[in-house]
Every structure is written in structure tokens, then in C-alpha cells.
């Protein structure tokens, strides 16, 4: 057996790989080759990857660490499809800032991963190309829209992957695949080079095997970017205090999160609360009344922003172009053939709510309700260190199981509030139901990502101990 094959028996995390390379028990080339071999061997049945370019990084802390990127992030010279026929042959002319930061720190890109088309979905079933399967049960979805990234990490193809989170698209697949999914505070990570879905909600973050790896990658992604005016200069050290205890912290559990909770998920979550209490953490139920409107608000604001952002795919400048007898026909035929059913549905909803007749009744009202949700959540943070709850209402559902759009949209019921309020949020494993994982979600005040990861790491240690 070769040295490389000997090192291919486990699925080490980022820090573990760094240590192996540092100790010369694994070379940088072997580490990357292991990942490429695993993709060739495993991906035919998982279908996590849309393409497998190899883009080498520079020298840095991540030298020799392979990673994957959701296929809605630009990487120069590679195809960026957004899992849509309209961008099936589009080649990126530049690289997204977040991806470039990872490359600059030495990591090697080995895959662009599958997703729900234009990040609109919660299962990866809405990819225009194929459905990614959950590595823990091939009959189930891996979640979405960053399902390919989660599946790539869960199956051991890569130790970490980048995803995007508009309403839970990092955290929900992390929950379904038994991983850690970290959505940073809005503004900490540049969105430049991320193909826009809903610009006031989108955020890039890592999917990893453990909390420390999420902190390590998250910190690399931070920084003000002149190419993204929503970014801020905020210096956070996520690993500095991550091992410190959380004694005397206070956590809030919204009644709205546990009111109609699945009995099995509720049982596991109650166990989580007991663990925190044994750590001398105070856990109390609170009421955040406006949370009941979060799904409705999201499915007005997000489609409205999407209808504006996706107007650029007109068949003229880039992407698919379908001939027509007039310019209007080119527009209509290109979009009809290029966009899938779910994308069309959301564009139509968004265009409707932004129309002059219905703007005040829907979009304006949704924005005012969003402000109310933000204010109520911030008020909770005046008295509590974190808001905790389940990440998802259930474990991963079976492929093809959900046929109703409303039932499908409710998969994001617990994750959406963090996007509406721009809060940091993380999902980490809290237990299993019938062998399938379910996640614990932790949210903290804006720019308290370091505190949130410290809480997550403390829970991770106790749950593993």
C-alpha cells in the first residue's frame, strides 16, 4: 500500500490536515491528490460536484488543504453555472473575494458543487442538472441550497467547503448532513463574486466537520472589500477565546420555535438544554411575537430582490441566448428555456409584489415587518447572550417527498430570522433520529460571531465527551 493510500483511510478536518502536513506525515501534494481520488471514487453515487477544476492556492496556513466551492461563486477560468441552464456554459472572468482569500491562504480548489438553481431551494432537487444525495442515506436529500457543498464534506471528499446562505442554505444542509454550518454576520464577508439571489440577505460562509474548523475558515473570509459596499472593517479573532468556558451565560429559547416542534426533535432539544444547564448556563423561554411572520416576510422580500437581480439574464450579454424574431422574443424565449420552475415561480412572485399596484400592500409592509423582527430580536440580546433552537423542524426528508411549495418553504422556518436581521448563526449536530442527524442553531448579536463560536465549541466538547 502506498503512503498516499495509507493516509486515505479517514476523513480528517482542516486543523488535523494542517497538523499532518506540519509534522510531515502527509505532504501537500498527497493531501490534494487524496481529495481528487475520493471525488472520482465517491461522487458518481453522491453527485455533489458540477465540475472538478483544480486551482492551486498560494503559500499560507491552508497550504495543501483541498476545498470545494458552491457553484454560484466566481472562480476565474472555471464555469460558474448556479446549477442553471441559463449559465450552463458561462466561464468566470474573475474570482470572488471570499474564494480568493481562501486561495491566498494556500488552499487548493478541487470542486465546484451542486446547488438548487440560483440558490432557490432547500434540497438540491431544484438543480437543473441532477439531484445531490445525502451521503448518510442516498434516498434522502442533503438539504439546500448548498447541498452539494454539504455532501462533499459529509462524504469526506473535502475537509471544508464554501456555501451561501440567504434563508438557511448553509445551516440547513449542515443540519441534514451532521456537519457544522456557519453563517457570519452580514457585512463581515464580501459578497463580490457571489451571484446575487437576494442582496440584503445573501452571505458566504463555511461548512466544516467541526466548530474549530468553522472558526478558522470564517476568520480567513472576514474583511472590508471596496468591491462590496455592504462590508465593514471589523477585527474578530474567532479562535482566541473559543475554548473558554461559558459559565453564567444566559440563553433565550423563543416559544415560537418550540410551540409546534416535532416530538423527536423536541426531545433531543430538551436534552441540549439540560446539557447547557449542567454547564451553569441559564436557559429561559421568551416570546418574540413577530417571528411568526418571518417566513411570509422572507418569501416577499427574497423573490422581490431576486426578480430584480435575475433581470440581467436576458440572452444578450452572457449566458444562454435563444433566437427570436424580436428583442422581446429573445428575452422571453431565453428566460423560458433557461430558468427552471422554482426560479420562474419566485421571479413572478417578486415582480408581482414590486408592481405599482401591490408594492405598498406587500413589499413595503414586509420591509416594515422585517424591521419589527430585527427590533424584537435585538431586544432579546439586551438580556441574553444567545438565542438557541433547532436548526430544522425535521431530519432530512426523502427525495421527492415534499410536493407542496408551502411545505417546502417551511423547511427554513427557524433559519430565516438570522438572515432578516443580519445576525451570525451556526448549526452543529445535537443528536440523531432514526440514524439521521438534526442540528442545534445558535444565534448571537451582530458582530458577536466570536461569542457564538465559543458557545458552539463548548457544546461540541460536552456532546462529544
Coordinates of C-alpha atoms in Angstrom, one line a residue:
X1 CA 0.0 0.0 0.0
X2 CA 1.3 3.4 -0.9
X3 CA 1.8 6.2 1.6
X4 CA -1.0 8.2 -0.1
X5 CA -3.4 5.3 0.2
X6 CA -2.5 4.8 3.9
X7 CA -3.5 8.4 4.5
X8 CA -6.8 7.9 2.7
X9 CA -8.4 5.8 5.5
X10 CA -10.0 8.7 7.4
X11 CA -11.8 12.0 6.8
X12 CA -9.6 14.4 8.7
X13 CA -10.7 18.0 9.3
X14 CA -8.8 21.2 8.4
X15 CA -6.8 21.5 11.6
X16 CA -5.9 17.8 11.6
X17 CA -4.7 18.0 8.0
X18 CA -2.7 21.1 8.8
X19 CA -1.0 19.2 11.7
X20 CA -0.3 16.2 9.5
X21 CA 1.3 18.4 6.8
X22 CA 3.3 20.3 9.5
X23 CA 4.6 17.0 11.0
X24 CA 5.5 15.7 7.5
X25 CA 3.3 12.6 7.9
X26 CA 1.4 13.9 4.8
X27 CA 2.6 16.1 2.0
X28 CA 0.6 18.9 0.4
X29 CA 0.5 17.1 -2.9
X30 CA -0.7 13.9 -1.2
X31 CA -3.4 15.7 0.6
X32 CA -4.8 17.3 -2.6
X33 CA -4.4 14.0 -4.5
X34 CA -6.4 12.2 -1.8
X35 CA -9.3 14.6 -2.3
X36 CA -9.2 14.3 -6.1
X37 CA -9.2 10.4 -5.8
X38 CA -12.1 10.5 -3.3
X39 CA -14.1 12.7 -5.7
X40 CA -13.5 10.3 -8.5
X41 CA -14.4 7.3 -6.4
X42 CA -17.4 8.7 -4.3
X43 CA -19.0 11.4 -6.4
X44 CA -20.6 9.2 -9.0
X45 CA -23.1 8.0 -6.4
X46 CA -23.4 11.2 -4.3
X47 CA -23.4 13.7 -7.2
X48 CA -22.1 16.6 -5.2
X49 CA -19.9 18.2 -7.8
X50 CA -20.9 20.0 -11.0
X51 CA -17.3 20.4 -12.1
X52 CA -13.9 19.5 -10.8
X53 CA -11.3 22.2 -11.7
X54 CA -8.0 22.2 -9.8
X55 CA -7.0 25.7 -8.8
X56 CA -3.9 25.9 -6.7
X57 CA -3.5 28.5 -3.9
X58 CA -0.5 30.4 -2.7
X59 CA 1.7 29.7 0.3
X60 CA -0.2 30.0 3.6
X61 CA -1.7 28.3 6.6
X62 CA -4.0 26.2 4.3
X63 CA -1.2 25.0 2.0
X64 CA -2.2 21.5 0.8
X65 CA -5.8 21.7 2.1
X66 CA -8.4 20.9 -0.6
X67 CA -11.7 22.6 -0.6
X68 CA -14.9 22.9 -2.7
X69 CA -17.0 26.0 -3.6
X70 CA -20.7 26.2 -4.3
X71 CA -21.2 26.9 -8.0
X72 CA -22.6 30.4 -7.5
X73 CA -19.2 31.8 -6.7
X74 CA -17.0 33.1 -9.4
X75 CA -13.6 31.4 -9.9
X76 CA -11.6 32.8 -12.9
X77 CA -11.4 30.4 -15.8
X78 CA -13.9 27.9 -14.4
X79 CA -17.6 27.5 -15.2
X80 CA -20.0 29.2 -12.8
X81 CA -23.4 27.7 -13.6
X82 CA -25.6 28.4 -10.5
X83 CA -27.0 24.9 -11.4
X84 CA -29.0 26.7 -14.2
X85 CA -29.2 26.0 -17.9
X86 CA -29.1 29.8 -18.5
X87 CA -25.5 29.8 -17.2
X88 CA -24.5 26.3 -18.2
X89 CA -21.6 27.4 -20.4
X90 CA -20.7 30.6 -18.6
X91 CA -16.9 30.9 -17.7
X92 CA -16.0 33.3 -14.9
X93 CA -13.8 36.3 -15.9
X94 CA -12.8 36.9 -12.2
X95 CA -12.7 35.3 -8.8
X96 CA -15.0 36.0 -5.9
X97 CA -13.2 37.8 -3.0
X98 CA -14.1 35.1 -0.4
X99 CA -12.7 32.4 -2.6
X100 CA -9.6 34.4 -3.4
X101 CA -9.0 34.9 0.4
X102 CA -9.0 31.1 0.8
X103 CA -6.7 30.6 -2.2
X104 CA -4.4 33.3 -0.9
X105 CA -4.1 31.3 2.3
X106 CA -2.8 28.3 0.4
X107 CA -5.9 26.1 -0.1
X108 CA -6.5 24.2 -3.4
X109 CA -9.9 24.3 -5.0
X110 CA -10.9 20.8 -6.3
X111 CA -14.6 21.1 -7.0
X112 CA -17.5 23.4 -7.8
X113 CA -20.6 22.0 -6.1
X114 CA -24.2 21.4 -7.0
X115 CA -27.0 23.5 -5.6
X116 CA -30.6 24.5 -6.1
X117 CA -30.8 26.7 -9.1
X118 CA -29.7 30.2 -8.3
X119 CA -29.8 29.1 -4.6
X120 CA -33.6 28.9 -4.6
X121 CA -34.4 25.8 -2.7
X122 CA -33.8 23.6 0.4
X123 CA -33.0 20.2 -1.0
X124 CA -30.8 20.5 -4.2
X125 CA -33.7 18.9 -6.0
X126 CA -34.1 22.2 -8.0
X127 CA -30.7 21.9 -9.7
X128 CA -31.2 22.0 -13.5
X129 CA -28.6 19.2 -13.8
X130 CA -29.2 16.5 -11.1
X131 CA -30.2 15.9 -7.5
X132 CA -27.4 15.5 -5.0
X133 CA -27.9 12.7 -2.5
X134 CA -27.3 12.7 1.3
X135 CA -24.2 10.7 2.0
X136 CA -25.8 9.3 5.2
X137 CA -28.8 8.0 3.3
X138 CA -28.8 8.0 -0.5
X139 CA -32.6 8.1 -0.6
X140 CA -32.7 11.4 1.2
X141 CA -31.8 15.0 0.3
X142 CA -28.7 16.7 1.6
X143 CA -30.5 19.9 2.1
X144 CA -30.1 23.1 0.2
X145 CA -29.4 25.3 -1.5
X146 CA -25.7 24.5 -0.5
X147 CA -26.5 20.7 -0.7
X148 CA -23.5 19.9 -2.9
X149 CA -21.1 21.6 -0.5
X150 CA -22.5 19.8 2.5
X151 CA -22.5 16.4 0.7
X152 CA -18.9 16.9 -0.4
X153 CA -17.8 17.5 3.2
X154 CA -20.0 14.8 4.8
X155 CA -18.7 12.2 2.4
X156 CA -15.1 13.1 3.1
X157 CA -14.3 14.4 -0.4
X158 CA -13.0 17.7 1.1
X159 CA -12.5 18.8 4.7
X160 CA -14.4 22.1 4.1
X161 CA -16.5 23.8 1.5
X162 CA -17.9 27.3 1.0
X163 CA -21.6 27.8 0.7
X164 CA -24.0 30.8 0.6
X165 CA -26.9 31.4 3.0
X166 CA -29.9 33.5 2.0
X167 CA -32.5 31.9 4.3
X168 CA -30.6 29.0 5.8
X169 CA -28.8 27.5 2.9
X170 CA -25.6 26.8 4.8
X171 CA -27.2 25.8 8.1
X172 CA -30.0 23.6 6.9
X173 CA -27.8 21.2 4.8
X174 CA -25.3 21.2 7.7
X175 CA -28.1 20.0 9.9
X176 CA -29.2 17.4 7.4
X177 CA -25.7 16.0 6.9
X178 CA -24.4 16.1 10.5
X179 CA -22.0 19.0 10.0
X180 CA -21.2 22.5 11.2
X181 CA -22.6 25.3 9.1
X182 CA -21.6 28.9 9.9
X183 CA -23.4 32.0 8.5
X184 CA -21.3 35.1 9.6
X185 CA -22.8 38.4 10.5
X186 CA -24.0 40.2 7.4
X187 CA -21.2 42.5 6.2
X188 CA -18.2 40.6 7.6
X189 CA -17.7 38.6 4.4
X190 CA -17.6 40.2 0.9
X191 CA -20.3 39.1 -1.5
X192 CA -18.3 40.3 -4.5
X193 CA -18.3 37.4 -7.0
X194 CA -21.2 35.7 -5.4
X195 CA -24.0 35.5 -8.0
X196 CA -26.8 37.5 -6.4
X197 CA -30.1 36.0 -5.2
X198 CA -31.3 38.5 -2.6
X199 CA -28.6 41.0 -1.9
X200 CA -29.8 42.1 1.5
X201 CA -29.9 38.5 2.7
X202 CA -27.1 36.6 1.0
X203 CA -23.9 35.7 2.9
X204 CA -21.0 33.4 2.3
X205 CA -19.8 31.0 5.0
X206 CA -18.0 27.7 5.6
X207 CA -19.4 24.1 6.0
X208 CA -17.0 22.1 8.1
X209 CA -16.7 18.9 10.2
X210 CA -16.3 20.7 13.5
X211 CA -16.6 24.2 15.2
X212 CA -12.9 25.0 15.3
X213 CA -12.5 24.5 11.6
X214 CA -15.5 26.8 11.0
X215 CA -13.8 29.5 13.1
X216 CA -10.5 29.1 11.3
X217 CA -12.1 29.4 7.8
X218 CA -14.6 32.1 8.9
X219 CA -11.8 34.3 10.2
X220 CA -9.9 34.0 6.8
X221 CA -13.1 35.1 5.0
X222 CA -13.5 38.4 7.0
X223 CA -12.6 41.8 5.8
X224 CA -13.8 45.0 4.2
X225 CA -13.8 44.9 0.4
X226 CA -14.0 48.1 -1.7
X227 CA -15.9 46.0 -4.3
X228 CA -18.7 45.3 -1.8
X229 CA -20.1 48.5 -0.1
X230 CA -22.0 46.4 2.5
X231 CA -18.8 45.1 4.0
X232 CA -17.4 46.5 7.3
X233 CA -14.0 46.6 8.9
X234 CA -14.3 44.6 12.0
X235 CA -11.4 42.7 13.5
X236 CA -12.7 39.5 15.2
X237 CA -10.5 36.7 16.5
X238 CA -12.7 33.6 16.4
X239 CA -10.2 31.2 17.8
X240 CA -8.6 33.3 20.5
X241 CA -11.2 32.6 23.2
X242 CA -13.1 29.7 21.6
X243 CA -12.1 27.2 24.3
X244 CA -13.0 29.5 27.2
X245 CA -16.0 28.3 29.4
X246 CA -19.4 29.9 29.1
X247 CA -20.4 29.7 32.8
X248 CA -23.1 32.2 33.8
X249 CA -24.2 32.8 30.2
X250 CA -27.9 33.3 29.5
X251 CA -29.7 31.8 26.6
X252 CA -33.2 32.5 25.2
X253 CA -35.4 29.9 23.6
X254 CA -38.2 31.5 21.6
X255 CA -41.6 30.0 22.4
X256 CA -42.3 30.4 18.7
X257 CA -39.5 27.9 17.9
X258 CA -40.8 25.1 20.2
X259 CA -44.5 25.6 20.0
X260 CA -45.3 23.0 17.3
X261 CA -42.0 21.2 17.3
X262 CA -41.7 17.6 16.1
X263 CA -41.8 15.4 19.3
X264 CA -38.5 13.6 18.5
X265 CA -36.7 16.9 17.7
X266 CA -38.2 18.4 20.9
X267 CA -36.9 15.5 23.0
X268 CA -33.4 16.0 21.6
X269 CA -33.5 19.8 22.1
X270 CA -34.6 19.4 25.7
X271 CA -31.5 17.2 26.2
X272 CA -29.5 20.1 24.8
X273 CA -31.0 22.5 27.3
X274 CA -30.2 20.1 30.1
X275 CA -26.5 19.9 29.0
X276 CA -26.3 23.7 28.9
X277 CA -27.8 23.9 32.4
X278 CA -25.1 21.5 33.7
X279 CA -22.6 23.9 32.3
X280 CA -24.0 26.6 34.6
X281 CA -25.8 28.3 31.7
X282 CA -29.2 29.8 32.4
X283 CA -31.8 28.9 29.7
X284 CA -35.2 30.6 29.6
X285 CA -38.2 30.7 27.3
X286 CA -39.0 34.1 25.8
X287 CA -41.6 35.3 23.3
X288 CA -40.6 37.0 20.0
X289 CA -44.1 37.5 18.6
X290 CA -43.1 38.8 15.1
X291 CA -41.1 35.6 14.4
X292 CA -44.4 34.0 13.2
X293 CA -44.2 36.4 10.2
X294 CA -40.6 35.6 9.3
X295 CA -41.3 33.0 6.5
X296 CA -44.0 35.2 4.9
X297 CA -41.7 38.3 5.1
X298 CA -38.8 36.3 3.6
X299 CA -40.9 35.0 0.7
X300 CA -41.9 38.5 -0.2
X301 CA -38.5 40.3 0.2
X302 CA -36.3 37.5 -1.3
X303 CA -38.3 36.9 -4.5
X304 CA -38.6 40.7 -5.0
X305 CA -34.8 41.1 -4.8
X306 CA -34.4 38.1 -7.0
X307 CA -36.7 39.4 -9.7
X308 CA -34.5 42.5 -9.9
X309 CA -31.2 40.6 -9.8
X310 CA -32.1 38.0 -12.3
X311 CA -33.3 40.5 -14.9
X312 CA -29.7 40.7 -16.1
X313 CA -30.1 37.2 -17.7
X314 CA -31.6 38.5 -20.9
X315 CA -29.7 36.4 -23.6
X316 CA -27.8 39.5 -24.7
X317 CA -24.6 39.9 -22.7
X318 CA -23.7 36.5 -21.4
X319 CA -25.2 33.0 -20.7
X320 CA -27.8 31.2 -22.8
X321 CA -29.3 33.1 -25.8
X322 CA -32.3 31.8 -27.7
X323 CA -33.0 33.3 -31.1
X324 CA -36.3 35.2 -31.7
X325 CA -37.9 37.4 -34.3
X326 CA -37.7 40.4 -32.0
X327 CA -35.7 41.5 -29.0
X328 CA -38.7 40.9 -26.7
X329 CA -39.0 37.3 -28.1
X330 CA -35.3 36.8 -27.4
X331 CA -35.8 37.8 -23.8
X332 CA -38.8 35.7 -23.3
X333 CA -37.6 32.5 -25.0
X334 CA -34.2 32.8 -23.3
X335 CA -35.7 33.0 -19.9
X336 CA -38.4 30.4 -20.6
X337 CA -35.8 27.8 -21.7
X338 CA -33.0 28.9 -19.3
X339 CA -34.8 29.2 -15.9
X340 CA -36.3 26.2 -14.0
X341 CA -39.8 26.0 -12.4
X342 CA -38.8 27.3 -9.0
X343 CA -36.8 30.2 -10.3
X344 CA -39.7 31.2 -12.5
X345 CA -42.1 31.0 -9.6
X346 CA -40.0 33.3 -7.4
X347 CA -39.4 35.8 -10.2
X348 CA -43.1 36.0 -10.8
X349 CA -43.9 36.4 -7.1
X350 CA -41.2 39.1 -6.8
X351 CA -42.3 41.0 -9.9
X352 CA -45.9 40.9 -8.6
X353 CA -45.0 42.3 -5.1
X354 CA -42.9 45.1 -6.6
X355 CA -45.6 46.2 -9.0
X356 CA -47.0 49.7 -8.5
X357 CA -50.4 48.3 -7.6
X358 CA -49.2 45.9 -4.9
X359 CA -45.9 47.5 -3.7
X360 CA -47.5 49.1 -0.6
X361 CA -49.7 46.1 0.2
X362 CA -46.8 43.5 0.1
X363 CA -43.2 44.7 -0.3
X364 CA -43.4 47.8 1.8
X365 CA -45.4 46.0 4.6
X366 CA -42.8 43.2 4.5
X367 CA -40.0 45.6 5.0
X368 CA -41.7 47.2 7.9
X369 CA -42.4 43.8 9.5
X370 CA -38.7 42.9 8.9
X371 CA -37.7 45.9 10.9
X372 CA -40.0 44.8 13.7
X373 CA -38.5 41.3 13.7
X374 CA -35.0 42.9 13.9
X375 CA -36.0 45.2 16.8
X376 CA -37.6 42.3 18.8
X377 CA -34.6 40.1 18.3
X378 CA -32.2 42.8 19.3
X379 CA -34.2 43.5 22.4
X380 CA -33.7 39.9 23.5
X381 CA -30.0 40.3 23.1
X382 CA -30.1 43.1 25.7
X383 CA -30.8 40.4 28.3
X384 CA -29.4 37.2 26.8
X385 CA -26.1 36.1 25.3
X386 CA -27.7 33.9 22.6
X387 CA -30.9 32.6 21.1
X388 CA -30.9 28.9 20.7
X389 CA -33.3 26.4 19.0
X390 CA -33.4 23.6 16.5
X391 CA -32.0 24.3 13.0
X392 CA -34.7 22.4 11.2
X393 CA -38.1 21.1 12.1
X394 CA -37.2 17.6 10.9
X395 CA -34.4 15.4 9.7
X396 CA -33.6 15.2 6.0
X397 CA -36.6 14.2 4.0
X398 CA -36.7 11.7 1.2
X399 CA -36.0 12.8 -2.4
X400 CA -39.3 13.7 -4.0
X401 CA -41.2 13.6 -0.7
X402 CA -42.3 17.2 -0.5
X403 CA -44.6 18.3 -3.3
X404 CA -46.2 21.3 -1.8
X405 CA -44.3 24.6 -2.2
X406 CA -45.6 25.8 1.2
X407 CA -44.5 22.7 3.0
X408 CA -41.1 23.0 1.2
X409 CA -40.7 26.7 2.2
X410 CA -41.4 25.9 5.9
X411 CA -38.1 24.0 6.0
X412 CA -36.5 27.3 6.6
X413 CA -38.8 28.4 9.4
X414 CA -36.0 28.5 12.1
X415 CA -33.2 29.7 9.9
X416 CA -34.7 32.7 8.1
X417 CA -34.8 35.1 11.1
X418 CA -31.0 35.3 11.2
X419 CA -30.9 36.4 7.6
X420 CA -33.6 39.0 8.0
X421 CA -31.8 40.5 11.0
X422 CA -28.2 40.1 9.6
X423 CA -27.2 38.0 12.7
X424 CA -24.5 35.4 12.9
X425 CA -25.9 31.9 13.2
X426 CA -24.4 28.5 13.3
X427 CA -25.8 24.9 13.1
X428 CA -24.0 22.0 14.8
X429 CA -25.1 18.4 15.4
X430 CA -27.3 17.9 18.5
X431 CA -28.5 14.3 18.0
X432 CA -30.0 11.8 15.6
X433 CA -33.5 10.5 14.8
X434 CA -33.5 7.1 13.2
X435 CA -29.9 7.4 12.4
X436 CA -30.2 10.8 10.7
X437 CA -28.8 14.0 12.3
X438 CA -30.6 17.1 13.4
X439 CA -28.9 20.4 14.2
X440 CA -28.8 22.9 17.0
X441 CA -28.9 26.5 15.9
X442 CA -27.2 29.3 17.9
X443 CA -27.7 33.0 17.1
X444 CA -25.9 35.9 18.7
X445 CA -26.0 39.7 18.4
X446 CA -24.5 41.2 15.2
X447 CA -20.7 41.0 15.2
X448 CA -20.6 38.7 18.2
X449 CA -19.5 35.8 16.0
X450 CA -16.6 35.1 18.4
X451 CA -19.0 34.6 21.3
X452 CA -21.3 32.4 19.2
X453 CA -18.5 30.1 18.1
X454 CA -17.3 29.9 21.7
X455 CA -20.7 28.7 22.8
X456 CA -20.8 26.2 19.9
X457 CA -17.4 24.9 20.7
X458 CA -18.4 24.4 24.4
X459 CA -21.5 22.5 23.4
X460 CA -19.5 20.4 20.9
X461 CA -17.0 19.4 23.6
X462 CA -19.7 18.4 26.0
X463 CA -21.8 16.5 23.4
X464 CA -18.7 14.6 22.2
X465 CA -17.4 13.9 25.7

